[in-house]
Tab-separated table of C-alpha atoms and ligand atoms in Angstrom:
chain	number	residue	atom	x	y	z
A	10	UNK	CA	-1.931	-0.704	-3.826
A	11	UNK	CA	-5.664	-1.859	-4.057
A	12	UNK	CA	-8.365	0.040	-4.599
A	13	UNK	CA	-12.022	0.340	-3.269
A	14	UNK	CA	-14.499	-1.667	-5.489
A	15	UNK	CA	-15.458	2.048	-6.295
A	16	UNK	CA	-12.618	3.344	-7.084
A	17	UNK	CA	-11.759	0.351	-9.265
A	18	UNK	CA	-14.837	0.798	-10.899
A	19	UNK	CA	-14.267	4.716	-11.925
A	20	UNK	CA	-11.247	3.349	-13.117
A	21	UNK	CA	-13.728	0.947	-15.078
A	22	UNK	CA	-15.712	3.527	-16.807
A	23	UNK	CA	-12.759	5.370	-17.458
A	24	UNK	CA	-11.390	2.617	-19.760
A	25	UNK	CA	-14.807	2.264	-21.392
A	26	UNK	CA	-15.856	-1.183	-19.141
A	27	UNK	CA	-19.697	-1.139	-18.415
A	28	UNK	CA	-20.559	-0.533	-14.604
A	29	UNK	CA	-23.546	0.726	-13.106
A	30	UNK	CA	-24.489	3.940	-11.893
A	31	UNK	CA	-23.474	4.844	-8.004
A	32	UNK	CA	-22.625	6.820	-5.033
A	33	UNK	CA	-20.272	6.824	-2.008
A	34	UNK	CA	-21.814	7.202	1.001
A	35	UNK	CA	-20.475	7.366	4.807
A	36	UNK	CA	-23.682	7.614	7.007
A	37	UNK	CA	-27.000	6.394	6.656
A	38	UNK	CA	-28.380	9.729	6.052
A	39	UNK	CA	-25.923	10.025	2.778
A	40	UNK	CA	-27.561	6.259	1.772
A	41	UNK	CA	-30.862	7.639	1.941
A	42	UNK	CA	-29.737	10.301	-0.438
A	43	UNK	CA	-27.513	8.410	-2.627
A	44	UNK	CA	-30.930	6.015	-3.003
A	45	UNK	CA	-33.393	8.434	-3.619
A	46	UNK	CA	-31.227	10.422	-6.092
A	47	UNK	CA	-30.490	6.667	-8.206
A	48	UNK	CA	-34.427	5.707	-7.705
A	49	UNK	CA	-35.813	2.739	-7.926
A	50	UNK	CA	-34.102	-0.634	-5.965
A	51	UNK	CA	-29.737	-0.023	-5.063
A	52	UNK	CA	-27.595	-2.221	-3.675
A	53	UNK	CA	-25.354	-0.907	-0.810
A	54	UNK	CA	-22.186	-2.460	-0.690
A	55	UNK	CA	-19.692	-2.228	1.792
A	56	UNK	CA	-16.541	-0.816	0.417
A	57	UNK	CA	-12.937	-3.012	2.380
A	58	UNK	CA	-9.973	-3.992	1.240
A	59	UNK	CA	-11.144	-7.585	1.081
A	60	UNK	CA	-13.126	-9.878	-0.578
A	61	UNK	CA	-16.396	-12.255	0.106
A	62	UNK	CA	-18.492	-9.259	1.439
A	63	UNK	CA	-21.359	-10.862	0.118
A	64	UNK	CA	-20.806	-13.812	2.536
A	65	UNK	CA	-20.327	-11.677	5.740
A	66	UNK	CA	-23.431	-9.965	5.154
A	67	UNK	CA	-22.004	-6.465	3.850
A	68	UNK	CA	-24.209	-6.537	0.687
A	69	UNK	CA	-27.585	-6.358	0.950
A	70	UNK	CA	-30.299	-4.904	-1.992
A	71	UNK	CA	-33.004	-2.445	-1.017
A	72	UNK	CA	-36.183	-1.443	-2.448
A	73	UNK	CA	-36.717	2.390	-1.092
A	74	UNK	CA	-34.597	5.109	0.172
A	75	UNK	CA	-35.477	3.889	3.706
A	76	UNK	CA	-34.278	0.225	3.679
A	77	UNK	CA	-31.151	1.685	2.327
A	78	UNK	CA	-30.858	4.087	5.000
A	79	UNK	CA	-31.322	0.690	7.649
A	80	UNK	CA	-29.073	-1.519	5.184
A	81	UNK	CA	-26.219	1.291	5.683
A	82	UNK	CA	-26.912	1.228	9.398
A	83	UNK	CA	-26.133	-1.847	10.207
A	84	UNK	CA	-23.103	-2.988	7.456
A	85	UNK	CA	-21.413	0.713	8.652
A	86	UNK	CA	-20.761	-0.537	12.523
A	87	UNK	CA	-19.580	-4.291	10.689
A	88	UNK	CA	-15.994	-5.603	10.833
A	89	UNK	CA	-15.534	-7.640	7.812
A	90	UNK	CA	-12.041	-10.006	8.669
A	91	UNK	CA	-10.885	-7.178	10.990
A	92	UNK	CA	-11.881	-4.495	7.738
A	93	UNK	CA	-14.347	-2.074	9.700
A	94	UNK	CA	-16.519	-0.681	7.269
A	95	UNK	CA	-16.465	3.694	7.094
A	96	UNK	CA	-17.722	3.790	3.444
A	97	UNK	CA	-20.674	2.380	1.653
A	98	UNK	CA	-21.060	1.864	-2.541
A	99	UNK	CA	-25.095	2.736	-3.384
A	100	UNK	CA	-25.370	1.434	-6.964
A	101	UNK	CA	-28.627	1.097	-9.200
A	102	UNK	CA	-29.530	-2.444	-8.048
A	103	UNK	CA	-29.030	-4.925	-11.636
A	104	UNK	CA	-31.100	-7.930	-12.448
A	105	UNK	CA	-29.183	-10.767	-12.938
A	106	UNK	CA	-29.340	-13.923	-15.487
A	107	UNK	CA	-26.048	-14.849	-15.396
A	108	UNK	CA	-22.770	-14.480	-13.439
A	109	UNK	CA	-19.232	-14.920	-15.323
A	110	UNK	CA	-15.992	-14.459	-14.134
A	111	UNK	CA	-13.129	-12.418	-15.793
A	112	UNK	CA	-9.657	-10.849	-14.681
A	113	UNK	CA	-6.091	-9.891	-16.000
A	114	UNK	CA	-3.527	-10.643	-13.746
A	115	UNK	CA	0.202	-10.495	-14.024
A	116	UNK	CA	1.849	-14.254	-14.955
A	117	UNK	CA	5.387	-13.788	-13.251
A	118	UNK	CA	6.561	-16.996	-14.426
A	119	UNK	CA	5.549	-16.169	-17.996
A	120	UNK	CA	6.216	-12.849	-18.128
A	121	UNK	CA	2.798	-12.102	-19.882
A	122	UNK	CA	0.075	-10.745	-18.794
A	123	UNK	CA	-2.685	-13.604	-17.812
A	124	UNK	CA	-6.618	-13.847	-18.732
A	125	UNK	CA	-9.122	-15.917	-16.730
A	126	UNK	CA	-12.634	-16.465	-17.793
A	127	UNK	CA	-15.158	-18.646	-16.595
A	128	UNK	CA	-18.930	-19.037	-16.927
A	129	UNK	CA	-18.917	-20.150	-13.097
A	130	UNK	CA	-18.762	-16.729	-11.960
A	131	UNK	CA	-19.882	-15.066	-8.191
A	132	UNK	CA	-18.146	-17.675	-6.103
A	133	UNK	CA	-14.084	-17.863	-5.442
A	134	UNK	CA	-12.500	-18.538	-8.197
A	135	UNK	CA	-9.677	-20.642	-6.480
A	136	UNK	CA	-13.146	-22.879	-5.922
A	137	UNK	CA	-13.577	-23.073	-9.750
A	138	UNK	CA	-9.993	-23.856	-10.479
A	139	UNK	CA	-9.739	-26.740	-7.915
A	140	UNK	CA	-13.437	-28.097	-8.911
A	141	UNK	CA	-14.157	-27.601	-11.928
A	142	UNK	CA	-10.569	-26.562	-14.150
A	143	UNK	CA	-11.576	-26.981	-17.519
A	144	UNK	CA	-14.231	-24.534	-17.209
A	145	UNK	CA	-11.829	-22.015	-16.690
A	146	UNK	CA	-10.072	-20.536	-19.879
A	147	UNK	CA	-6.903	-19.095	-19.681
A	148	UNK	CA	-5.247	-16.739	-22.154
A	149	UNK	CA	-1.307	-15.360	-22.117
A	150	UNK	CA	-0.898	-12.524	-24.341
A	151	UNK	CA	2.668	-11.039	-24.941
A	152	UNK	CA	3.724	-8.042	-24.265
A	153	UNK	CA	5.535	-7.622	-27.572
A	154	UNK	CA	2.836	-8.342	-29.419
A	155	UNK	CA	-0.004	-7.033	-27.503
A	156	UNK	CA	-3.314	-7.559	-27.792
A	157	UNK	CA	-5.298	-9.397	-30.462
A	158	UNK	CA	-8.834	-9.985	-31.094
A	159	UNK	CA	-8.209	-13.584	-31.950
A	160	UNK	CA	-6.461	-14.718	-29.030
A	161	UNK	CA	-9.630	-13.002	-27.073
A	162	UNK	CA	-12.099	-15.026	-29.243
A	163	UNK	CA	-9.956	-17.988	-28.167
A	164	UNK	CA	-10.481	-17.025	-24.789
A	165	UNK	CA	-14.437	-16.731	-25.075
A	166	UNK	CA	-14.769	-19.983	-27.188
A	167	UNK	CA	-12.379	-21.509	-24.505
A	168	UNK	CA	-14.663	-20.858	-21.487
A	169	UNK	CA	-18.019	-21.783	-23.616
A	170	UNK	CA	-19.681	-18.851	-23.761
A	171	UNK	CA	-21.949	-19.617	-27.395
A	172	UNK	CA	-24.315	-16.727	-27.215
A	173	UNK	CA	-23.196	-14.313	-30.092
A	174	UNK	CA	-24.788	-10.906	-28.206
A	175	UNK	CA	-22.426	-12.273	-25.165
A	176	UNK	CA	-19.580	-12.786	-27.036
A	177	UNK	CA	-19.321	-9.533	-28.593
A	178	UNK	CA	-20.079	-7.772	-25.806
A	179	UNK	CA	-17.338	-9.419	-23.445
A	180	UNK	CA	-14.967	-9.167	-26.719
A	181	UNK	CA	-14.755	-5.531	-26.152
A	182	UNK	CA	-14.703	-5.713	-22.218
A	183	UNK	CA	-11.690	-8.062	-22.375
A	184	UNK	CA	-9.722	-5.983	-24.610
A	185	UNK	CA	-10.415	-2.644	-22.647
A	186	UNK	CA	-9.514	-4.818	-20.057
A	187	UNK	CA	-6.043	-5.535	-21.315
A	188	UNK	CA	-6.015	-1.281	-21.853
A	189	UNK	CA	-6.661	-0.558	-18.004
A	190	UNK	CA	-4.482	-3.308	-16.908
A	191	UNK	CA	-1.864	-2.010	-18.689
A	192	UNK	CA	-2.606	1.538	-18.726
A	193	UNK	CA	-2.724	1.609	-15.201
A	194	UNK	CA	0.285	-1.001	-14.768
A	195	UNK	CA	-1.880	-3.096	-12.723
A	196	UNK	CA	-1.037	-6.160	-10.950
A	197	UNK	CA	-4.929	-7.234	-10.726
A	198	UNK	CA	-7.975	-6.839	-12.471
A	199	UNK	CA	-10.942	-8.959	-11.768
A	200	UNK	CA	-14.564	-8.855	-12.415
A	201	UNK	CA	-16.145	-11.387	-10.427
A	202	UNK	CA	-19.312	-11.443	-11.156
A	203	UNK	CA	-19.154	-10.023	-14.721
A	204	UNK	CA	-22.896	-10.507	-15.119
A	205	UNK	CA	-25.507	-10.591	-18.050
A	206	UNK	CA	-28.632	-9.061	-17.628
A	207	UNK	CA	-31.940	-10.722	-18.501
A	208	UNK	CA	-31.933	-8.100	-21.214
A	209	UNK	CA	-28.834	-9.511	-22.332
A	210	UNK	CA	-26.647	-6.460	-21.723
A	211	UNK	CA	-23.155	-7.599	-20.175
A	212	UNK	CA	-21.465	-5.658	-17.513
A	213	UNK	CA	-19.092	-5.351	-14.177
A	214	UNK	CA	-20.980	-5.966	-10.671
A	215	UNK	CA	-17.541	-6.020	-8.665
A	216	UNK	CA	-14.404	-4.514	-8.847
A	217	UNK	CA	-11.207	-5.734	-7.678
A	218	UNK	CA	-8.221	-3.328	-8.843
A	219	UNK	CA	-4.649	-3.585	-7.265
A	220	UNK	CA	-2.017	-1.349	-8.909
A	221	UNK	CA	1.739	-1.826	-8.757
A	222	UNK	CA	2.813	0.051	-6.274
A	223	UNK	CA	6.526	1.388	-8.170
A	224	UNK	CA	4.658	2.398	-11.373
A	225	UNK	CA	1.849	4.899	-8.807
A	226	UNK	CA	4.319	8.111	-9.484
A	227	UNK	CA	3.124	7.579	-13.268
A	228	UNK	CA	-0.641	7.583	-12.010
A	229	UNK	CA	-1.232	10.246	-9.899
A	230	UNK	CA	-4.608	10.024	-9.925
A	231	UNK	CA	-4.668	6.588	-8.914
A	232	UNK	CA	-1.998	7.615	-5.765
A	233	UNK	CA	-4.355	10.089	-4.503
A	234	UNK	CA	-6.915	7.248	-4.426
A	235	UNK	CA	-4.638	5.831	-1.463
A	236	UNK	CA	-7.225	5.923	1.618
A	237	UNK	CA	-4.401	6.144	4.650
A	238	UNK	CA	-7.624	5.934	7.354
A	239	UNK	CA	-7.541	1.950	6.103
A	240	UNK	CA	-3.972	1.155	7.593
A	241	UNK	CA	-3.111	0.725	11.268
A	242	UNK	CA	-2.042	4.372	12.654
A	243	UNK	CA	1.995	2.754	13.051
A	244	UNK	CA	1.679	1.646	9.241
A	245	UNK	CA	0.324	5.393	8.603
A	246	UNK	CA	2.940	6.807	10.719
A	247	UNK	CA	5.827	5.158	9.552
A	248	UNK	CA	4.441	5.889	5.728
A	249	UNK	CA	4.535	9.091	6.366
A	250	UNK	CA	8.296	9.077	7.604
A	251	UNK	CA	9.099	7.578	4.763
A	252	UNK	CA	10.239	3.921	6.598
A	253	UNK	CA	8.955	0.505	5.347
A	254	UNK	CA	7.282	-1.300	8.682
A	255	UNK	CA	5.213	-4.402	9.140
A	256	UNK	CA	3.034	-5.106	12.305
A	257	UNK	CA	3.270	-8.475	13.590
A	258	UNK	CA	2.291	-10.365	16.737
A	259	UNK	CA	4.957	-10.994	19.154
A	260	UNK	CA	6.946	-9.193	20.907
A	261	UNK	CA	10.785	-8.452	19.653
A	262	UNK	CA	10.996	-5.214	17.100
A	263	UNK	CA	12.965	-5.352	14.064
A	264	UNK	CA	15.554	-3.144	12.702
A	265	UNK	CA	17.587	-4.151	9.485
A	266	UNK	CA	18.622	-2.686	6.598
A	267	UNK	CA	17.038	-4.604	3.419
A	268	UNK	CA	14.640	-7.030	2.784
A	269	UNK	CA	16.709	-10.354	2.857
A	270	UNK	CA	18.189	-9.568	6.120
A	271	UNK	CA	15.308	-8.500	7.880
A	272	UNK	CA	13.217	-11.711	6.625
A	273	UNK	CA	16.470	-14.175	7.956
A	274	UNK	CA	16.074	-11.995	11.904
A	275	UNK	CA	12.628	-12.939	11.674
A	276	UNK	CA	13.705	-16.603	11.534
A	277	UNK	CA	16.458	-16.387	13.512
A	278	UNK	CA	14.450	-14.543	16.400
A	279	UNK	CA	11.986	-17.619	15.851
A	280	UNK	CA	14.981	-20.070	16.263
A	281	UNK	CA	15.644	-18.427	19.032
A	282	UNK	CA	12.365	-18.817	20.516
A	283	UNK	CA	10.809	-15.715	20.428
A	284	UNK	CA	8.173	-13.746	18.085
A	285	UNK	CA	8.614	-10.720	16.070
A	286	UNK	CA	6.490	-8.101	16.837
A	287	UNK	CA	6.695	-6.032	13.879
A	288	UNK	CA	9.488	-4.986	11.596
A	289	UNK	CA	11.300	-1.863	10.033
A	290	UNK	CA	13.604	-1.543	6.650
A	291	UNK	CA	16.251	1.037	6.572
A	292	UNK	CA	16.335	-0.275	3.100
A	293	UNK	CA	20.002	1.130	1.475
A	294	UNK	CA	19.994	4.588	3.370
A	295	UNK	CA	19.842	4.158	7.116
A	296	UNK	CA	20.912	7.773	7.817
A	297	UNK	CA	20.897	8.895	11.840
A	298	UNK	CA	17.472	10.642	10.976
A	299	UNK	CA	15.915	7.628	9.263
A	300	UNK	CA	17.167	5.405	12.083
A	301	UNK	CA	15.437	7.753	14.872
A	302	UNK	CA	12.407	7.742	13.097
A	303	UNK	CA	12.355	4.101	12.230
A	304	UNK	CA	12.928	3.908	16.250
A	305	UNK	CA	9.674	6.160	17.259
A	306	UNK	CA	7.908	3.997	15.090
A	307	UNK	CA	8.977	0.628	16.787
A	308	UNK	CA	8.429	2.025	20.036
A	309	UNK	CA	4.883	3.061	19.288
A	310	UNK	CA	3.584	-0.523	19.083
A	311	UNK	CA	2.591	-1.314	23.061
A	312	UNK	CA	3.563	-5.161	22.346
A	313	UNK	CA	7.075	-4.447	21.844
A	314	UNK	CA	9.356	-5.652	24.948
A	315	UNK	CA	13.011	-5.573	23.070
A	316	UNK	CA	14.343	-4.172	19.956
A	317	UNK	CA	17.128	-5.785	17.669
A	318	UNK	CA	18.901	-4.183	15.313
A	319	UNK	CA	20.354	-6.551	13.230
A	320	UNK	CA	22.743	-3.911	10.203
A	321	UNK	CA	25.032	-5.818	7.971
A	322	UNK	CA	26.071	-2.964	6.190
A	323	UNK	CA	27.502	-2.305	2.572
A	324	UNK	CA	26.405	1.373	1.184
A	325	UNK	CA	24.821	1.857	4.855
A	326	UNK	CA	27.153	3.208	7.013
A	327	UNK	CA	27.059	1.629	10.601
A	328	UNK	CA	29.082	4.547	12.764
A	329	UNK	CA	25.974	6.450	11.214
A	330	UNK	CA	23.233	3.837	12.326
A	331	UNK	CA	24.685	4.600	15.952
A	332	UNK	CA	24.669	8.194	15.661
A	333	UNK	CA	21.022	7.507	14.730
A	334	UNK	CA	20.278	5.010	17.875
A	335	UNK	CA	22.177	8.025	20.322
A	336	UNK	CA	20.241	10.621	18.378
A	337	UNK	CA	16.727	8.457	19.182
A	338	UNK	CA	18.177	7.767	22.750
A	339	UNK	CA	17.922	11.243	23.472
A	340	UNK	CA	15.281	12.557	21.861
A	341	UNK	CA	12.507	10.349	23.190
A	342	UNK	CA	12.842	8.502	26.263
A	343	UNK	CA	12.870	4.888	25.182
A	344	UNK	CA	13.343	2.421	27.736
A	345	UNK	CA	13.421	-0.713	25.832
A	346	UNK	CA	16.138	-2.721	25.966
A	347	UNK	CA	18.322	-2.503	22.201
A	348	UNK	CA	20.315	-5.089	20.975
A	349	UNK	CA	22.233	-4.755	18.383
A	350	UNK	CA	24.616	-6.395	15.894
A	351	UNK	CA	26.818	-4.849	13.704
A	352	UNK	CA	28.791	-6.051	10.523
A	353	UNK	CA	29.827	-4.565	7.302
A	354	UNK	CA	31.039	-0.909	6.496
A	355	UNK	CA	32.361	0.921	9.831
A	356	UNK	CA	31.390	-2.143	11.824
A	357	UNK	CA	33.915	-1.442	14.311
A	358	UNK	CA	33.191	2.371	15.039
A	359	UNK	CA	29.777	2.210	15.219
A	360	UNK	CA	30.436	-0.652	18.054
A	361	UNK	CA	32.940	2.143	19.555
A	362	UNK	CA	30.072	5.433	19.759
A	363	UNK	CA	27.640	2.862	21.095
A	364	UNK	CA	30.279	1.413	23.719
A	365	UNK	CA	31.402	4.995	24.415
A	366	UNK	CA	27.980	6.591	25.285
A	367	UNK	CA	26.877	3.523	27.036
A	368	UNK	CA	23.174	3.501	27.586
A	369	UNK	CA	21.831	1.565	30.007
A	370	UNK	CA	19.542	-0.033	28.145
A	371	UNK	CA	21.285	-1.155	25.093
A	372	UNK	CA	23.293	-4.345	24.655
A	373	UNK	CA	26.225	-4.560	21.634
A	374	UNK	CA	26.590	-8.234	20.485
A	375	UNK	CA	29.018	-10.248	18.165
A	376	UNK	CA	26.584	-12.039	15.513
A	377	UNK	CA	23.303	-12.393	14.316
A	378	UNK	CA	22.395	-15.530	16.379
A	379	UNK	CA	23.738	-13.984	19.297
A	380	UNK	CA	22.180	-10.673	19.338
A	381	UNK	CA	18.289	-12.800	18.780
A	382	UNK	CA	19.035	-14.860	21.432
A	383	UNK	CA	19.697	-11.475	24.046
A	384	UNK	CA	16.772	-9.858	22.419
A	385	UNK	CA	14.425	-13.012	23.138
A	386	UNK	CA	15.393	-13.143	26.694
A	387	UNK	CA	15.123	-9.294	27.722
A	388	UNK	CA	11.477	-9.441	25.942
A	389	UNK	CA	11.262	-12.440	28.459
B	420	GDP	P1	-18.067	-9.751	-2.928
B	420	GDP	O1	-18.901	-10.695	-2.124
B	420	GDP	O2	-17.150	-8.961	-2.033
B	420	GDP	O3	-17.339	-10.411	-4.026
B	420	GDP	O4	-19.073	-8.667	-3.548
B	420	GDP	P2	-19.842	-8.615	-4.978
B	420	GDP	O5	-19.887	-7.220	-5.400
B	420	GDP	O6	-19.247	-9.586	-5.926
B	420	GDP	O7	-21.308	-9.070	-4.614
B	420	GDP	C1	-21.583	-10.370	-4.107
B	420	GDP	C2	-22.860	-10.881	-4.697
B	420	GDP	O8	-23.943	-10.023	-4.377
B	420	GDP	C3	-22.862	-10.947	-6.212
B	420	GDP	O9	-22.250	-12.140	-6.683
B	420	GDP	C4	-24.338	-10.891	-6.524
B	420	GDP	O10	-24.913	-12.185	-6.451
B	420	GDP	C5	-24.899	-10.034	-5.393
B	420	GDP	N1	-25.142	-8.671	-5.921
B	420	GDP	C6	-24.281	-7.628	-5.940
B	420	GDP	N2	-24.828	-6.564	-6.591
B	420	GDP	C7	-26.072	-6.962	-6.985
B	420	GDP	C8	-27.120	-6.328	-7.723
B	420	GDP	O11	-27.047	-5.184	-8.181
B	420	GDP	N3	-28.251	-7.068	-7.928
B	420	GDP	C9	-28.388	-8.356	-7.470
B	420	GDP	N4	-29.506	-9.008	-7.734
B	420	GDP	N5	-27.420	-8.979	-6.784
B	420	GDP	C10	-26.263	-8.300	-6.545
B	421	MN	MN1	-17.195	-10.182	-6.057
């Protein structure tokens, strides 16, 4: 899950990380507030789910209450890479000497949690890496052995920051750092910029937080941050049902139970010419319930012409996949035509209920190739 620079931030100050002082606002009116309440200049900042804000113009600095108030006007109605902006970040506006870059992210192939730092902060860091790599420092630490100061001074000598005041400031960021990454069983943690003052005082401009999303039942607090408005009303829809579902562009909707299978349909519905246009995981359960309501959620999306279900089915049960696609049948009127393709665990009735009841609209098929191929040409 990631969080609002905001919210990342709070998380921030929680952990002891320097940040300046704000307020959320959602109109211009509230900006105006938010400013005159921080005096003096604020930045408003736009607060998506994506970076580079700076670059599309939803950061701007203002020097009264008023030009915040206009600031908020026009970055509220913007669309930042299809992010529309509802909330705005007013924070005491800093003077800036310096901007570094630092983050924690999670090393997969290591196994260890991963430190960047880099003097040639503000701008992507992907930029740095592929320009300038030896300015960037990197640091593993091990999970065994945690966190030591050493390996952080290595870090700090390693990206050439010389200035003593610096260094022992960003010391004790980078190990309260480590704290929220792990404390918080984060996935990402990046200050970018991670600026120094012209008074020499080191802090956190930007925010970018994204928390594993299997560890959020041990962080309530960070769950309820989850802002549904952000997703797509079918993503909100099916979260709320409980079923896993992906919009996409084209124009066959996916059924299948598990991860692995439903990534192969999407390639074999590209094989067979067509485009997905979203997709839904039963995951292990697949009960008649989950299947109608992974159906109402499939249906919702206007772009979808044909449906496949595509169940190979081990603890799933597929006589009870079928009960699910009759139950859906006749509790909403769908008149899609539904393909489907059946193998694994009761195979062989569910093909019987289906072939039984007989909808018009639905099309039983022998294998996976087969059934994409149908589903392409009746979205046709
Ligand atoms: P991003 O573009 O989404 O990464 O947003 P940031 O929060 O990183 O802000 C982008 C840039 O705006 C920063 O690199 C700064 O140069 C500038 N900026 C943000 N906040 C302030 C501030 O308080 N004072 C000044 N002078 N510049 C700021
Ligand atoms: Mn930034």
């Amino acid at each position: 899950m990631d969080l609002y620079e905001y919210q990342g931030k709070e998380l921030f100050r929680r952990f002891g990380i320097p940040v300046s002082e704000g307020r959320l606002a959602t109109s211009a009116d509230e900006a105006r507030a938010a400013a005159k309440e921080l005096g003096g200049p604020v930045v408003v900042k736009a607060q998506v789910l994506t970076g580079g804000r700076g670059k599309a113009g939803g950061i701007k600095l203002a020097d009264s209450p008023e030009e915040a108030a206009q600031h908020a006007e026009a970055i509220l109605s913007l669309d930042i890479r299809g992010h529309v902006v509802r909330k705005l970040w007013i924070e005491k506006a800093s003077e800036i000497a310096k901007e570094y870059y630092l983050s924690a992210t999670f090393d997969r192939g290591e196994k260890k949690a991963l430190f960047m730092l880099t003097k040639e902060g503000g701008i992507d860091i992907e930029e740095v890496a592929a320009r300038r790599p030896d300015a960037l420092a990197r640091l593993h630490v091990d999970p065994l052995e945690g966190f030591q100061h050493y390996q952080a001074r290595r870090l700090i000598y390693g990206a050439g920051i010389d200035d003593r005041d610096e260094q022992k400031q960003i010391l004790t960021i980078v190990e309260r750092l480590y704290e929220a990454f792990v404390g918080a069983d984060a996935m990402l943690c990046e200050i970018n910029p991670l600026i120094v003052t012209p008074g020499g005082e080191v802090k956190a401009l930007d925010s970018k937080f994204t928390v594993d999303d299997n560890a959020l039942y041990k962080h309530p607090h960070i769950a309820e941050m989850r802002d549904l408005e952000a997703y797509p009303p079918e993503e909100r829809a099916a979260r709320a049902k409980g079923v896993t579902y992906v919009k996409l562009d084209g124009e066959v909707g996916i059924l299948g139970n598990g991860a692995g299978l439903v990534m192969s349909t999407l390639d074999v519905i590209a094989l067979a010419g067509g485009r997905p246009a979203n997709f839904c995981d039963l995951g292990g359960g697949g009960d008649a319930q989950g299947v109608a309501d992974a159906l109402e959620v499939i249906t919702a999306d206007p772009q979808v012409r044909s449906i496949l279900f595509n169940i190979f089915a081990g603890i799933t049960r597929c006589d009870e996949v079928a009960r699910g696609i009759l139950q859906a049948l006749g509790q909403t009127k769908i008149e899609h035509p539904i393909v489907v393709r059946f193998d694994g665990t009761n195979a062989e009735e569910g093909r019987d209920l289906l072939t039984q009841a007989a909808p018009p609209n639905l099309y039983v098929e022998p294998t996976m190739l087969d059934a994409a191929r149908r589903a392409v040409e009746l979205a046709a």
